[in-house]
mmCIF file of C-alpha atoms in Angstrom:
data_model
loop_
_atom_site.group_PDB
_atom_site.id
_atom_site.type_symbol
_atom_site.label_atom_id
_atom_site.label_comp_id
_atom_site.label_asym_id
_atom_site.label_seq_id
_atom_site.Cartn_x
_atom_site.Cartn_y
_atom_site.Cartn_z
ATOM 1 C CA UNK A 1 0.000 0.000 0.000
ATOM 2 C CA UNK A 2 3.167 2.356 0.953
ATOM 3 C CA UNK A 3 4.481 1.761 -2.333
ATOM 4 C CA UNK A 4 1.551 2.089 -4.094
ATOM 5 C CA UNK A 5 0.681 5.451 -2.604
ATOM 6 C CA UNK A 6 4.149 6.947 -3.348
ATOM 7 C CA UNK A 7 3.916 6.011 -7.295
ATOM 8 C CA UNK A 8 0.460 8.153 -7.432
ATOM 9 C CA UNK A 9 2.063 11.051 -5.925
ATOM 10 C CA UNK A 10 5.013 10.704 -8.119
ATOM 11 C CA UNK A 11 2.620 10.271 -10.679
ATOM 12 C CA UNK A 12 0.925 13.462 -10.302
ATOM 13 C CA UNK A 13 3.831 15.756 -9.092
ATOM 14 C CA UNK A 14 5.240 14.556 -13.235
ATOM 15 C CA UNK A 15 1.719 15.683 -14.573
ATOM 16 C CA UNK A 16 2.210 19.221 -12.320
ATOM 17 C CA UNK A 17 5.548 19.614 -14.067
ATOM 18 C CA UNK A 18 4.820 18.674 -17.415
ATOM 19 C CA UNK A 19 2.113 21.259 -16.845
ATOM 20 C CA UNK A 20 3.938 23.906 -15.737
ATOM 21 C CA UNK A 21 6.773 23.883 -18.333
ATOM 22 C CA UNK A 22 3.839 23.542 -20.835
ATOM 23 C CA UNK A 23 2.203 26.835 -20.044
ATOM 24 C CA UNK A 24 5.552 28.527 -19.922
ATOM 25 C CA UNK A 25 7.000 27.853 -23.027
ATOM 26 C CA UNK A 26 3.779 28.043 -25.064
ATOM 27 C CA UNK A 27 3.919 30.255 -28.598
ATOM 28 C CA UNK A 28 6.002 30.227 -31.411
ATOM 29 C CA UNK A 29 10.130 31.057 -30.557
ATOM 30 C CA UNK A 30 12.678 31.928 -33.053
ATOM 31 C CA UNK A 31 16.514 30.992 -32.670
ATOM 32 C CA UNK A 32 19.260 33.414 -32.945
ATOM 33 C CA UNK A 33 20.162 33.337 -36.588
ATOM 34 C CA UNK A 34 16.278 34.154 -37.425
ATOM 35 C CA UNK A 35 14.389 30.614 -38.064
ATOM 36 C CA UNK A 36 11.340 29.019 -36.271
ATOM 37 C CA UNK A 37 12.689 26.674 -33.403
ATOM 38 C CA UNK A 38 11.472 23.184 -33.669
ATOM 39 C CA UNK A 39 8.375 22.682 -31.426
ATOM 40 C CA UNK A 40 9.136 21.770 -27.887
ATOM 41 C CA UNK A 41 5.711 20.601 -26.677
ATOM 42 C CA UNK A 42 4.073 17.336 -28.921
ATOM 43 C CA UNK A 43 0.259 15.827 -28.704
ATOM 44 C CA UNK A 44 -0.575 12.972 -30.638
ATOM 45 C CA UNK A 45 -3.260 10.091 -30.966
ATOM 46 C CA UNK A 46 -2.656 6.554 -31.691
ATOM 47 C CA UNK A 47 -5.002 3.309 -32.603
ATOM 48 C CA UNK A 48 -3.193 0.205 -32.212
ATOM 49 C CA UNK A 49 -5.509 -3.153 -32.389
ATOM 50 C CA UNK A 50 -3.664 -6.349 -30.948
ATOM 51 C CA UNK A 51 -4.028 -10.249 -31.237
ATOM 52 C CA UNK A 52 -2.877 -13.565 -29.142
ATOM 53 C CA UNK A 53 0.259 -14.488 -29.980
ATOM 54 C CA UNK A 54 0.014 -17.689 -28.539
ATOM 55 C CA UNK A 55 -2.652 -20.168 -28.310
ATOM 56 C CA UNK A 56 -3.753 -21.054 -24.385
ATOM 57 C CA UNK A 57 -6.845 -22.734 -22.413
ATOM 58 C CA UNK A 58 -8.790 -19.697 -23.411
ATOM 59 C CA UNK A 59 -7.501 -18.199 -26.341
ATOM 60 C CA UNK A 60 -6.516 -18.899 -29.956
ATOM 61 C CA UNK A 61 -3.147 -17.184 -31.431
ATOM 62 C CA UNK A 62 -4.050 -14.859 -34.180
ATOM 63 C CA UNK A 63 -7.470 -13.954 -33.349
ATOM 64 C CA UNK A 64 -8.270 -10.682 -31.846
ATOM 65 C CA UNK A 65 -7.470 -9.630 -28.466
ATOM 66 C CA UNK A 66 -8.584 -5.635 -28.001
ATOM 67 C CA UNK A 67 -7.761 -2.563 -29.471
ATOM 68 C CA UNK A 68 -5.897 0.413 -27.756
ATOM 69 C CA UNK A 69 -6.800 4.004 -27.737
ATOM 70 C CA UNK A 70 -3.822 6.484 -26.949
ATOM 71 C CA UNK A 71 -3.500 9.974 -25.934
ATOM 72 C CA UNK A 72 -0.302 11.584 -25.364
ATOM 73 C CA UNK A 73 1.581 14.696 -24.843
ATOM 74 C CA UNK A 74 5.333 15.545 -24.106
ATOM 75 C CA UNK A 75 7.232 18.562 -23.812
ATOM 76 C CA UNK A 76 10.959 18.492 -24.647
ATOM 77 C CA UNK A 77 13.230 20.883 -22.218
ATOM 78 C CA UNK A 78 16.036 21.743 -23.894
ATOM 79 C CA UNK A 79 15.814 19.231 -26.625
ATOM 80 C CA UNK A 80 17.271 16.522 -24.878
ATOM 81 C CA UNK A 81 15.272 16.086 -21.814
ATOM 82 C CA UNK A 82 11.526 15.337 -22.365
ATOM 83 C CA UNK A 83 8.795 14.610 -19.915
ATOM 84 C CA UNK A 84 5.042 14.054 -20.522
ATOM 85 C CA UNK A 85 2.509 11.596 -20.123
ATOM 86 C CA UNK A 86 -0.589 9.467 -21.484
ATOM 87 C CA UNK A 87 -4.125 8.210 -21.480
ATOM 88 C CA UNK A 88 -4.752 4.807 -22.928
ATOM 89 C CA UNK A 89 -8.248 3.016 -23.042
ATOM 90 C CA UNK A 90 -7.710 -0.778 -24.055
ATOM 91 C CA UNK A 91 -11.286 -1.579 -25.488
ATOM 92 C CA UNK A 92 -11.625 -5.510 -25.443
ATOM 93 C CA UNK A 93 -13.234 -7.657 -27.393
ATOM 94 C CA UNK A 94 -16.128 -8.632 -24.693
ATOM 95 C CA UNK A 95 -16.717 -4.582 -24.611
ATOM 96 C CA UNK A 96 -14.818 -4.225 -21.019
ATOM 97 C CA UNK A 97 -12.667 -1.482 -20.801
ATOM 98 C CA UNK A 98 -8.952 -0.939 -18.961
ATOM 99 C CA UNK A 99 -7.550 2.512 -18.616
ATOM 100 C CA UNK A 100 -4.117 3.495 -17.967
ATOM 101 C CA UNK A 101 -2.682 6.576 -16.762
ATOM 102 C CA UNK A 102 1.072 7.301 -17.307
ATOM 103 C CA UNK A 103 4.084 9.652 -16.874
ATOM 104 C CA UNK A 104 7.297 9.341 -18.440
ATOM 105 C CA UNK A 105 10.402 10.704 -18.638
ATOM 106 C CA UNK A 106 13.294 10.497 -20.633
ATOM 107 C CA UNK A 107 16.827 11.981 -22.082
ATOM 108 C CA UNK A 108 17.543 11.622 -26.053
ATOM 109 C CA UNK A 109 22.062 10.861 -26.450
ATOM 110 C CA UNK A 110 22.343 11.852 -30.432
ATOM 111 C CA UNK A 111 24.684 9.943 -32.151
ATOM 112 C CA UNK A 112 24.786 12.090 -35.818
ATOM 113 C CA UNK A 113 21.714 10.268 -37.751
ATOM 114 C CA UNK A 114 20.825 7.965 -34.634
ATOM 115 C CA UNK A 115 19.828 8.411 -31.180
ATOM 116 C CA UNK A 116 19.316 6.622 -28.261
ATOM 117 C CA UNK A 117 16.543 7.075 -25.672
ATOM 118 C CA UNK A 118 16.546 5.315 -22.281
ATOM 119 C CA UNK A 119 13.639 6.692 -20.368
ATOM 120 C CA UNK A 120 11.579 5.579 -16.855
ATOM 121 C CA UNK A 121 7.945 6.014 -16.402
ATOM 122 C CA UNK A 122 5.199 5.249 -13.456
ATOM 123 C CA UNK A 123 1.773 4.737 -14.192
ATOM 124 C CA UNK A 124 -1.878 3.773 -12.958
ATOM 125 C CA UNK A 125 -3.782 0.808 -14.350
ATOM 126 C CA UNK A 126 -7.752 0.775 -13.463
ATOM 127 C CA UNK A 127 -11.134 -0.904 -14.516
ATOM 128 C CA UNK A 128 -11.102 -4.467 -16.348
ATOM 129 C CA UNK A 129 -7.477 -4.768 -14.989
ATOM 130 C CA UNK A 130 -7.352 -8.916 -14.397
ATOM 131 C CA UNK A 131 -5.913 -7.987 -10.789
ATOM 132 C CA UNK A 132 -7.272 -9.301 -7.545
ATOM 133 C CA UNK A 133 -10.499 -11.352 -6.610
ATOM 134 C CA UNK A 134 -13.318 -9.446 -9.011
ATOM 135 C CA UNK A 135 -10.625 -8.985 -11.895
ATOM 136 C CA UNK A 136 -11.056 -5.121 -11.619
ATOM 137 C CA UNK A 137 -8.356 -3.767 -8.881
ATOM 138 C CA UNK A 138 -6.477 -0.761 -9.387
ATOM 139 C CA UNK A 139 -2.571 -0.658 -9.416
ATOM 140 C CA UNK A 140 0.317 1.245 -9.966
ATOM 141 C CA UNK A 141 3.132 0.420 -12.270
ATOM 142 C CA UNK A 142 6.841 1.010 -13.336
ATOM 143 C CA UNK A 143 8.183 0.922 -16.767
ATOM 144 C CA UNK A 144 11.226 1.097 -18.328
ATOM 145 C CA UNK A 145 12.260 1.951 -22.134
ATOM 146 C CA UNK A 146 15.087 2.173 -24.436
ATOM 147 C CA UNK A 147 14.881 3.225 -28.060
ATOM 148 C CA UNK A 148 16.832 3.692 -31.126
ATOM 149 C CA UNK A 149 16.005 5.673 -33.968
ATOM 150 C CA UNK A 150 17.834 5.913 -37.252
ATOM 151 C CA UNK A 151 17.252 9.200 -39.560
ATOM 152 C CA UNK A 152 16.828 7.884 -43.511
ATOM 153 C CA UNK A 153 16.298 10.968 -44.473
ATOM 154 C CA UNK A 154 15.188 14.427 -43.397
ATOM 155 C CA UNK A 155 11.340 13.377 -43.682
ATOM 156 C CA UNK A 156 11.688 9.356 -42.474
ATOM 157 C CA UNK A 157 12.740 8.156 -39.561
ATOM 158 C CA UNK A 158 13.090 4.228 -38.673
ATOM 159 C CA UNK A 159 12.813 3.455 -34.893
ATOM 160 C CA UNK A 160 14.856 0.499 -35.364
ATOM 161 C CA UNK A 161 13.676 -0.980 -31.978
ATOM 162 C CA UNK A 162 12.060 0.265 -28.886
ATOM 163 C CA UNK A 163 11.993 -2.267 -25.841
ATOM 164 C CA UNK A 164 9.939 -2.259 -22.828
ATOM 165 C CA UNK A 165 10.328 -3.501 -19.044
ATOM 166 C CA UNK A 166 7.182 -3.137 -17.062
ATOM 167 C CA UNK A 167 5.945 -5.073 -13.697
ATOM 168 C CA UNK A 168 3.293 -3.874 -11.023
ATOM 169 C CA UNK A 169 3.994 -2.697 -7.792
ATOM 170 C CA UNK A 170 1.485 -4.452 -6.000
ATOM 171 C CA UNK A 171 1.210 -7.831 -8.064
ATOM 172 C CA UNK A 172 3.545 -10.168 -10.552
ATOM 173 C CA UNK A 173 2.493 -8.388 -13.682
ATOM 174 C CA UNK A 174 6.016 -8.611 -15.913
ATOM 175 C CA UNK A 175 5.378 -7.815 -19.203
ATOM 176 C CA UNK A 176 8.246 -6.585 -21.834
ATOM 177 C CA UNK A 177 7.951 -5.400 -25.490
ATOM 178 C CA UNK A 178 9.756 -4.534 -28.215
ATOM 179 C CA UNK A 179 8.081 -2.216 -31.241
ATOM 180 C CA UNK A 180 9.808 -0.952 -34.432
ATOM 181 C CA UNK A 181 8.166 1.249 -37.060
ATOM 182 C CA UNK A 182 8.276 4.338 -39.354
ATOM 183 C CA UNK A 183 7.869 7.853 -38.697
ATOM 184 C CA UNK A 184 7.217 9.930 -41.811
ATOM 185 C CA UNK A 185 7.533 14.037 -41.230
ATOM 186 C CA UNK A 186 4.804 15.783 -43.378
ATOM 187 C CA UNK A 187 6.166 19.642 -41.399
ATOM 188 C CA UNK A 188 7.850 20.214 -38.693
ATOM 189 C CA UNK A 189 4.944 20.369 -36.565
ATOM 190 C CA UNK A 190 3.362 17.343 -38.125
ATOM 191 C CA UNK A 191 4.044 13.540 -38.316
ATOM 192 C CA UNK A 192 2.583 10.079 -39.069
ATOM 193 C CA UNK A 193 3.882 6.807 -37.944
ATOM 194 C CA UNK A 194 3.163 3.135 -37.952
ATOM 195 C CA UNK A 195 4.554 0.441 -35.956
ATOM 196 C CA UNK A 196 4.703 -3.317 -34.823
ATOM 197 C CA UNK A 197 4.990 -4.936 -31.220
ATOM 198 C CA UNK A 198 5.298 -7.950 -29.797
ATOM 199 C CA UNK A 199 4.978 -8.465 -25.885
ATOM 200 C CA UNK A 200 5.288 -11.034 -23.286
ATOM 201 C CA UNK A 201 3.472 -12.121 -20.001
ATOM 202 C CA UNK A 202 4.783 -13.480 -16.767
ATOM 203 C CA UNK A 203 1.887 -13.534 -13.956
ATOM 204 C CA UNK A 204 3.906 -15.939 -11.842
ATOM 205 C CA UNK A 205 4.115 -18.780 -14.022
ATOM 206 C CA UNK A 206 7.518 -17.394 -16.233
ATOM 207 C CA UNK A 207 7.004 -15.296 -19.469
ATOM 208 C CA UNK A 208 5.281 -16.609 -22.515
ATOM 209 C CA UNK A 209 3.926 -14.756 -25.887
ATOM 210 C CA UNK A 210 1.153 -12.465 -25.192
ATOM 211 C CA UNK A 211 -0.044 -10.153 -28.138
ATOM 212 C CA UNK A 212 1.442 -8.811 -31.289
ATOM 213 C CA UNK A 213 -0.192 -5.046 -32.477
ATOM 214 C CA UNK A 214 -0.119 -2.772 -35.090
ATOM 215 C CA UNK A 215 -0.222 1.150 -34.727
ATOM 216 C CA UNK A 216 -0.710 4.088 -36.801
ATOM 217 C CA UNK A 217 -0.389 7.582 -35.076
ATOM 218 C CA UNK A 218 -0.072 11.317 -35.410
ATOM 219 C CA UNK A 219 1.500 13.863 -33.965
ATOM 220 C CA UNK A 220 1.304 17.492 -33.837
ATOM 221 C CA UNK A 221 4.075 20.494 -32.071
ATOM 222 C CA UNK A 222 3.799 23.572 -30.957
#
C-alpha cells in the first residue's frame, strides 16, 4: 500500500511539471540566426488493435485480443530532456474497458543520424485490470524503455527498436515489449507513424507470448 501510494504522488507531481513547463513555453520562438525553433511541446493520438500471440486454455493465437486508444503529450526541455505523459483506453473484445494513466520521462544521447533514448515512467492501471479477486483492482506500475532511432532521411525516420520492461507494484504483472516502425515528417509540426509490437506475459508462471499489435499515429508540435 506504501508503495503504491508513493507512485500516485510521483505520478501526479510529473503531470504538475509537465504542466507547468507547458504553459511557460507556449507560442512560437525563433533561434538566434532568425528561423522558427522546432516545437518543444508534442500531442498525438494513436489506434493500435492487438491479437494472441500464442494459443492457451482460453484463447486462440491470431485472433483478436482488443484494441488500444492512446492519448499523449510531451514537452521536450532543452531538446534533450523530455517529460510528458498518457491516457490509454484498451477496449476488449467482450466490450470491457482498462484505462491506464502514465508519466514518463526520458533523455535523447544523439549519435549524428541515430539516437538513443533510455527513459523511466510510473503509471496507474484501473477498470477491467485482471488484478485481484473481481478482476477489476487498481494498481500502480513502473516501466522502463530504451529506443533507437535511425534518420533515412530528413522526412523518415526508422525506430529500429524500442523495448519495454514493465511489472506492477502491488502484483507479478512482468510484461516486456519490443516495437519498431516508421515515422514519416509531413512539417515540422506534423508527423505520421506506424509500428509493430510484440509483448510477453509473466503472472507468476515465467514469461510466454502475449499479443502482437499494429499502430498508426499522429503527432502534432507547438
Amino acid at each position: 500500500m506504501m508503495r503504491r501510494r508513493t507512485a500516485y504522488l510521483a505520478i501526479g507531481a510529473l503531470a504538475a511539471m509537465a504542466s507547468t513547463a507547458a504553459a511557460a513555453e507556449l507560442g512560437t520562438v525563433k533561434q538566434p540566426d532568425g528561423t522558427i525553433a522546432p516545437p518543444t511541446d508534442w500531442i498525438g493520438l494513436e489506434v493500435s488493435p492487438s491479437f494472441f500471440a500464442t494459443s492457451t486454455g482460453g484463447h486462440v493465437a491470431g485472433h483478436y485480443d482488443d484494441t488500444s486508444v492512446k492519448l499523449n503529450y510531451a514537452h521536450r526541455f532543452d531538446g534533450a530532456f523530455a517529460l510528458g505523459g498518457s491516457l490509454k483506453d484498451d477496449i476488449k473484445q467482450d466490450g470491457k474497458h482498462q484505462f491506464y494513466a502514465e508519466t514518463k520521462g526520458g533523455y535523447r544521447f544523439d549519435f549524428g543520424r541515430f539516437s538513443l533514448t533510455p527513459s523511466a515512467s510510473l503509471g496507474v492501471t484501473w477498470n477491467d485490470t485482471g488484478f485481484g479477486p473481481s478482476g477489476d483492482a487498481t494498481t500502480a506500475y513502473y516501466a522502463f524503455y530504451l529506443a533507437g532511432d535511425l534518420a533515412l532521411s530528413e522526412k523518415l525516420i526508422w525506430t529500429m527498436f524500442d523495448l519495454r520492461y514493465r511489472d506492477a507494484f502491488d502484483y507479478v504483472w512482468v510484461t516486456p515489449e519490443v516495437t519498431t516502425g516508421l515515422t514519416y515528417k509531413m512539417t515540422e509540426a506534423d508527423r505520421v507513424y506506424g509500428n509493430a509490437s510484440y509483448s510477453w506475459k509473466g503472472t507468476g508462471d515465467g514469461l510466454h507470448g502475449d499479443t502482437y499489435g499494429f499502430a498508426l499515429g499522429v503527432q502534432h508540435g507547438f
